[in-house]
mmCIF file of C-alpha atoms in Angstrom:
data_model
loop_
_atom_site.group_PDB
_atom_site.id
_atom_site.type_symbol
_atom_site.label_atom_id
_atom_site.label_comp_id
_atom_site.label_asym_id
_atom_site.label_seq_id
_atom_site.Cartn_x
_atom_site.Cartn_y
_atom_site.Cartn_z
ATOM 1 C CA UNK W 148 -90.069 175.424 10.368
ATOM 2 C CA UNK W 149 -88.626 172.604 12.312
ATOM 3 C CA UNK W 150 -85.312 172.893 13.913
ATOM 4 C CA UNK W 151 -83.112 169.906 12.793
ATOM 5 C CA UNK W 152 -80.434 168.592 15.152
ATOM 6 C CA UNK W 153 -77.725 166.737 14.220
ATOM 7 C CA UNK W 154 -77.027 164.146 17.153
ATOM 8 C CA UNK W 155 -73.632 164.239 18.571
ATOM 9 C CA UNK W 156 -71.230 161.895 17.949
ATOM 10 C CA UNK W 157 -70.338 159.868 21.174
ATOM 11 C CA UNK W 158 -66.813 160.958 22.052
ATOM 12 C CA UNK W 159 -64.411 158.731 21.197
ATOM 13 C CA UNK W 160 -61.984 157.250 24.411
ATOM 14 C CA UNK W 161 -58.829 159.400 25.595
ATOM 15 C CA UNK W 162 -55.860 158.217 24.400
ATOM 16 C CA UNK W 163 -54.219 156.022 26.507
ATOM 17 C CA UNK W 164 -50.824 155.600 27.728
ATOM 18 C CA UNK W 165 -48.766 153.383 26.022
ATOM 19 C CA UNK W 166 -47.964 151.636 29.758
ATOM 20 C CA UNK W 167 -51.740 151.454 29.793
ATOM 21 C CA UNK W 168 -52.452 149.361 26.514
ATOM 22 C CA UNK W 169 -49.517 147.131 27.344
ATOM 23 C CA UNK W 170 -50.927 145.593 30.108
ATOM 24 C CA UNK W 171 -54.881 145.459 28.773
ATOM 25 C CA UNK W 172 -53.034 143.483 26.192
ATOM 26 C CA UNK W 173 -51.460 141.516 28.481
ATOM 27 C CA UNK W 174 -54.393 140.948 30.677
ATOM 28 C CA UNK W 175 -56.778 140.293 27.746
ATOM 29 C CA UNK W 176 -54.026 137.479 26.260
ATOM 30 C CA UNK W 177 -53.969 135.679 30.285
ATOM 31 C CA UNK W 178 -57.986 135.909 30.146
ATOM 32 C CA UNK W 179 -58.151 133.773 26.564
ATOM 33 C CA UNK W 180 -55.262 131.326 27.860
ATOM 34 C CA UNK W 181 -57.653 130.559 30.744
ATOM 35 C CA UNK W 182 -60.998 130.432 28.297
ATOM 36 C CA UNK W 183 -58.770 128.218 26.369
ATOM 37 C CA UNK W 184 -57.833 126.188 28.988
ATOM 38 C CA UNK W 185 -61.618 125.880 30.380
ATOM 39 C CA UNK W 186 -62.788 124.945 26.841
ATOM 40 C CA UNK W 187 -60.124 121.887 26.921
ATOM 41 C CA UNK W 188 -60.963 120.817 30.684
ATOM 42 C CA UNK W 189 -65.006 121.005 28.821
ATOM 43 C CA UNK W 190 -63.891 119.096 25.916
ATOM 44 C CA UNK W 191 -62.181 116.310 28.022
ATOM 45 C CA UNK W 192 -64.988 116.228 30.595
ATOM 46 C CA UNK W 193 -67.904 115.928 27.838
ATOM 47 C CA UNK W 194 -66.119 113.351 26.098
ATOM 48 C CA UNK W 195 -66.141 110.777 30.094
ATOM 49 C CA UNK W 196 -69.886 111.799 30.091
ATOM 50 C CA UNK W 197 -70.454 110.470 26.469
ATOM 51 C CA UNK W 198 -68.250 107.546 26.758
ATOM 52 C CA UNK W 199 -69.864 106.972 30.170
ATOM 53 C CA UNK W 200 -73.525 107.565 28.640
ATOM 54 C CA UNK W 201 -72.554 104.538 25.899
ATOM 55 C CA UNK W 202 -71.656 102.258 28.112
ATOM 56 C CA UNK W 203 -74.620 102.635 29.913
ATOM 57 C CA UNK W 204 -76.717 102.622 26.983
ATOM 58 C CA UNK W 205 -74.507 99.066 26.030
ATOM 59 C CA UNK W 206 -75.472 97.788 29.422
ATOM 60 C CA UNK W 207 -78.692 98.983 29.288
ATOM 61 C CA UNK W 208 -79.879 97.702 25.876
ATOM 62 C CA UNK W 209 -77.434 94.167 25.697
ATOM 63 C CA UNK W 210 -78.667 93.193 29.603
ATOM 64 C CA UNK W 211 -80.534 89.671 29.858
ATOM 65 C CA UNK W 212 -83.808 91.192 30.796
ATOM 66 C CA UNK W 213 -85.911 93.102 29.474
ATOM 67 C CA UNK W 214 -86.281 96.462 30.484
ATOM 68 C CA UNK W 215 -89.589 98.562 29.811
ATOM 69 C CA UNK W 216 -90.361 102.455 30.699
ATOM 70 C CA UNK W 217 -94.012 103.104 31.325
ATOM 71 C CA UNK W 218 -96.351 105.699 31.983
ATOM 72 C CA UNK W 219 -99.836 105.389 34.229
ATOM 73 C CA UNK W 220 -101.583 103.877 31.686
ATOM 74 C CA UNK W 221 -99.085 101.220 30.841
ATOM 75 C CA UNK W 222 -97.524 103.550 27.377
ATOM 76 C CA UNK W 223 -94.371 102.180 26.052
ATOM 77 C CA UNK W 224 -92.576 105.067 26.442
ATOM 78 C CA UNK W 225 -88.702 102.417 26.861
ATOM 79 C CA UNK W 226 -87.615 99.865 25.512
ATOM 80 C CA UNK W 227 -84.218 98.071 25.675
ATOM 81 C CA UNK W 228 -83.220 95.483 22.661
ATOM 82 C CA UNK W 229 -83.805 92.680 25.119
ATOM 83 C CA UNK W 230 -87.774 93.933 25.444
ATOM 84 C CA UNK W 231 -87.455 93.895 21.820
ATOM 85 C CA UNK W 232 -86.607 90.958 21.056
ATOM 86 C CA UNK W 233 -88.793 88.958 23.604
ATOM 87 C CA UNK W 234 -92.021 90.817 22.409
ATOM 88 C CA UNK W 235 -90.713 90.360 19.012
ATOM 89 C CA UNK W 236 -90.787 93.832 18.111
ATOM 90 C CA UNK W 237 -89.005 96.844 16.361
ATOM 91 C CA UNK W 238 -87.739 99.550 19.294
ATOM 92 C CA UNK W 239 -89.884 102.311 17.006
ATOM 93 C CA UNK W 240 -93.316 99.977 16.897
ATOM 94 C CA UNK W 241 -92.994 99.709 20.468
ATOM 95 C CA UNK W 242 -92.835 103.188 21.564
ATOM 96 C CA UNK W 243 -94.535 104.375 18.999
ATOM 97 C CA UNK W 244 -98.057 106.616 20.197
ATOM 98 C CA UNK W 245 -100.826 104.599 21.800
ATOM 99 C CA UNK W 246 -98.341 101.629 21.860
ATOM 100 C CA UNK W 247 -99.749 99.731 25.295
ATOM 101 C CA UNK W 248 -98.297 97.451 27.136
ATOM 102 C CA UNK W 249 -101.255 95.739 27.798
ATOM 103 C CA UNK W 250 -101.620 94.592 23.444
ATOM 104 C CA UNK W 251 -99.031 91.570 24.434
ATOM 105 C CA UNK W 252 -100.811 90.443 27.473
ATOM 106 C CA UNK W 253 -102.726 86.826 25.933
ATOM 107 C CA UNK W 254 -105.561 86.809 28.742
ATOM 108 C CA UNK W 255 -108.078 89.170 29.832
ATOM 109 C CA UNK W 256 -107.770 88.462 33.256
ATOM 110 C CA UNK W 257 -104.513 89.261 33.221
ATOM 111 C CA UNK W 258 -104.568 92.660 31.566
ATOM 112 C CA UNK W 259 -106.566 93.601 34.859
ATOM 113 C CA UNK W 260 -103.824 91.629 36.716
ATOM 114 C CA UNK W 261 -101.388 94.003 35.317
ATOM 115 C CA UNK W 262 -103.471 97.472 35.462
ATOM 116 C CA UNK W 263 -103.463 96.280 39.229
ATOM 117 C CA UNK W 264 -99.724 95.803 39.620
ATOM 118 C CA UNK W 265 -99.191 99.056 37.764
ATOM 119 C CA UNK W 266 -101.742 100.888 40.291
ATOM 120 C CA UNK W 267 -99.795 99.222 43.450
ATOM 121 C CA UNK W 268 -96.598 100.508 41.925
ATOM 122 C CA UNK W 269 -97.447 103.966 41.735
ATOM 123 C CA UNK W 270 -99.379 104.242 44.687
ATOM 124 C CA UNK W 271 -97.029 102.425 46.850
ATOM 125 C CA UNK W 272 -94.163 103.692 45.299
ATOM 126 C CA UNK W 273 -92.408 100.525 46.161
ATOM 127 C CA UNK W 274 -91.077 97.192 43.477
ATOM 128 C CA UNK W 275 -94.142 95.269 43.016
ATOM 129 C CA UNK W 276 -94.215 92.280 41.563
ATOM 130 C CA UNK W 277 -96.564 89.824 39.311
ATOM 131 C CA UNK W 278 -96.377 87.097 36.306
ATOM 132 C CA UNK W 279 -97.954 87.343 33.004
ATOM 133 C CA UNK W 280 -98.492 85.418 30.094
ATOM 134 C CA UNK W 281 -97.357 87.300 26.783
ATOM 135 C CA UNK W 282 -97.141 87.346 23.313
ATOM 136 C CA UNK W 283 -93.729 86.895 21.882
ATOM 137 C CA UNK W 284 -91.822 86.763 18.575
ATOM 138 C CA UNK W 285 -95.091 85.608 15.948
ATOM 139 C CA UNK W 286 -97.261 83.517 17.777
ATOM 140 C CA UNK W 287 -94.884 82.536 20.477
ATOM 141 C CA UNK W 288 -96.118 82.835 24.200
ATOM 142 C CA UNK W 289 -94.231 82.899 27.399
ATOM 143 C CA UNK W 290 -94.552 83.323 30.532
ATOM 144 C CA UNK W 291 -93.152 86.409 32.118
ATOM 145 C CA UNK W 292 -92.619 87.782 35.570
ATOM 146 C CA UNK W 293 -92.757 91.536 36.179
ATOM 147 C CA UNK W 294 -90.765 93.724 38.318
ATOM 148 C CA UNK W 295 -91.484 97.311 38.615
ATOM 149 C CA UNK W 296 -90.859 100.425 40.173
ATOM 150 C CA UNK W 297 -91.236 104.151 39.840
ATOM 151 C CA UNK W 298 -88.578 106.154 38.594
ATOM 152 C CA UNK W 299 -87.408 108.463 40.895
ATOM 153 C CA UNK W 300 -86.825 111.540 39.142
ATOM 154 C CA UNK W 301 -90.145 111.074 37.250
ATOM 155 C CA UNK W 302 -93.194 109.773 39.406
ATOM 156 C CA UNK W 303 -95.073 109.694 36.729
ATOM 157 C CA UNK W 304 -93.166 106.665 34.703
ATOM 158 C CA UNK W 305 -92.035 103.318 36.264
ATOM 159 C CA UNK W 306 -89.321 101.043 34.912
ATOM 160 C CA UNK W 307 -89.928 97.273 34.557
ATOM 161 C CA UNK W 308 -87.923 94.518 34.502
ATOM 162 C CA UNK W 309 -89.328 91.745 31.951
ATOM 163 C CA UNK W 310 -88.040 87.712 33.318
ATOM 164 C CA UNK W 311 -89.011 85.140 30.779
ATOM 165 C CA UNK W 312 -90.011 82.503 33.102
ATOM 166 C CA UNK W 313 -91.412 79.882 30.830
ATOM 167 C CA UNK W 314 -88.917 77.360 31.883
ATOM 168 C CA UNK W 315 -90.072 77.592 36.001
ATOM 169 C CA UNK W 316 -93.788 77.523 34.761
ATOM 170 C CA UNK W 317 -93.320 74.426 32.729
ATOM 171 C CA UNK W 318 -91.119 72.304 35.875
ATOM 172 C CA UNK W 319 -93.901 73.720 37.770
ATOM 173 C CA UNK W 320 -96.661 72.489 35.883
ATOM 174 C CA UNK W 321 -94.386 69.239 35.578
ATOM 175 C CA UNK W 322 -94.104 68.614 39.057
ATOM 176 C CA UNK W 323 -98.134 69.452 39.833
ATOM 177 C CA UNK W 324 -98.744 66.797 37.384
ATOM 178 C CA UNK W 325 -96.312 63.956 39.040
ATOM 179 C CA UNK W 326 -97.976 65.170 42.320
ATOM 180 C CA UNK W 327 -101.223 64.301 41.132
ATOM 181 C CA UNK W 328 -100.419 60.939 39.868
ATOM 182 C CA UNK W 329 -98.436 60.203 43.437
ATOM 183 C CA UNK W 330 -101.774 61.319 44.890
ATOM 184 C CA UNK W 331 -103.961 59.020 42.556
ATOM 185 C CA UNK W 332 -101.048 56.412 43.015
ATOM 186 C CA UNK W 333 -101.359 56.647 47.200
ATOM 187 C CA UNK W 334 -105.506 56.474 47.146
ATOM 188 C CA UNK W 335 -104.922 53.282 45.444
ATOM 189 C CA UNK W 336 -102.599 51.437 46.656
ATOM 190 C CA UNK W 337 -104.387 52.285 49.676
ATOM 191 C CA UNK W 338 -107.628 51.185 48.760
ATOM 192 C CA UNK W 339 -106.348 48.033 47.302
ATOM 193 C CA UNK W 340 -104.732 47.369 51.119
ATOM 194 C CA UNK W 341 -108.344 48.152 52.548
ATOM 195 C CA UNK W 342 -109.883 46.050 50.175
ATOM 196 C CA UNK W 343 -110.381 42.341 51.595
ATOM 197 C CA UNK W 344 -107.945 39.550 49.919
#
């Protein structure tokens, strides 16, 4: 006993003058010139950015350090080719998970040396400094020095800067050793000019 209505159909838009249509048509065809023209300015500007972004990345991954991203804990989370190649490592091994940077640090010492510098670094916020020994490319070590520094959009990370340094260690070590023979040389020569002829 139900009373069925039938809905009513929406009415459908008066007529409009032809005057009317001409210049919806008109407008519509100036809107999609502009779109079109947007879309082009878009086109040109996203194709700066990504020429822009590869040049970066060129610089980024081709520069003669080695650059490292890293969380709190001293993750891998960057790596440029330069890092790479002086850990002698694949980019994917060395961010891969649970990838630390602390697994190419030789002495144990050290790896507390470095869990230091990467406290200082976030809680100062500032570049801090320090020098490593590390594993390299098979069973290559070198000696390292790094620099590090939060990022700024992401306190959370820090970026390092990997210097092989092997060559300053070694004149180092070179010139302790010549200093120690002048020493040994000077006590004597002057012992021999204390001692009576």
């Amino acid at each position: 006993y139900g009373v069925v209505r039938l809905k009513e159909k929406p009415a459908l838009p008066k007529k409009l003058p032809e005057l009317e249509t001409q210049e919806l048509i008109q407008e519509l065809q100036v809107h999609q010139i502009e779109l079109e023209m947007q879309n082009e300015e878009l086109r040109r500007t996203q194709a700066v950015v990504e020429e822009s972004r590869a040049k970066y990345s060129d610089l980024y991954d081709f520069a003669p350090v080695g650059y490292l991203t890293l969380n709190r804990q001293g993750l891998i989370l960057e790596a440029n080719l330069t890092a790479c190649s002086s850990l002698g490592k694949e980019r994917g091994f060395l961010i891969s998970i649970n990838n630390l940077f602390s697994n190419f640090i030789i002495k144990k010492g050290e790896k507390d040396l470095f869990y230091q510098h990467l406290g200082k670094v976030f809680e100062a916020k500032s570049l801090e400094t320090c020098e490593l020994e590390l594993k390299g490319k098979g069973d290559t070590k070198f000696y390292a020095q790094l620099q590090s520094t939060v990022v700024k959009d992401n306190l959370s990370q820090c970026r390092t800067a990997i210097t092989d340094i092997t060559e300053r260690k070694e004149a180092e070590e070179a010139l302790k050793k010549i200093d120690e023979k002048k020493t040994d040389f000077i006590s004597i020569v002057s012992h021999e000019l204390r001692t009576p002829l």
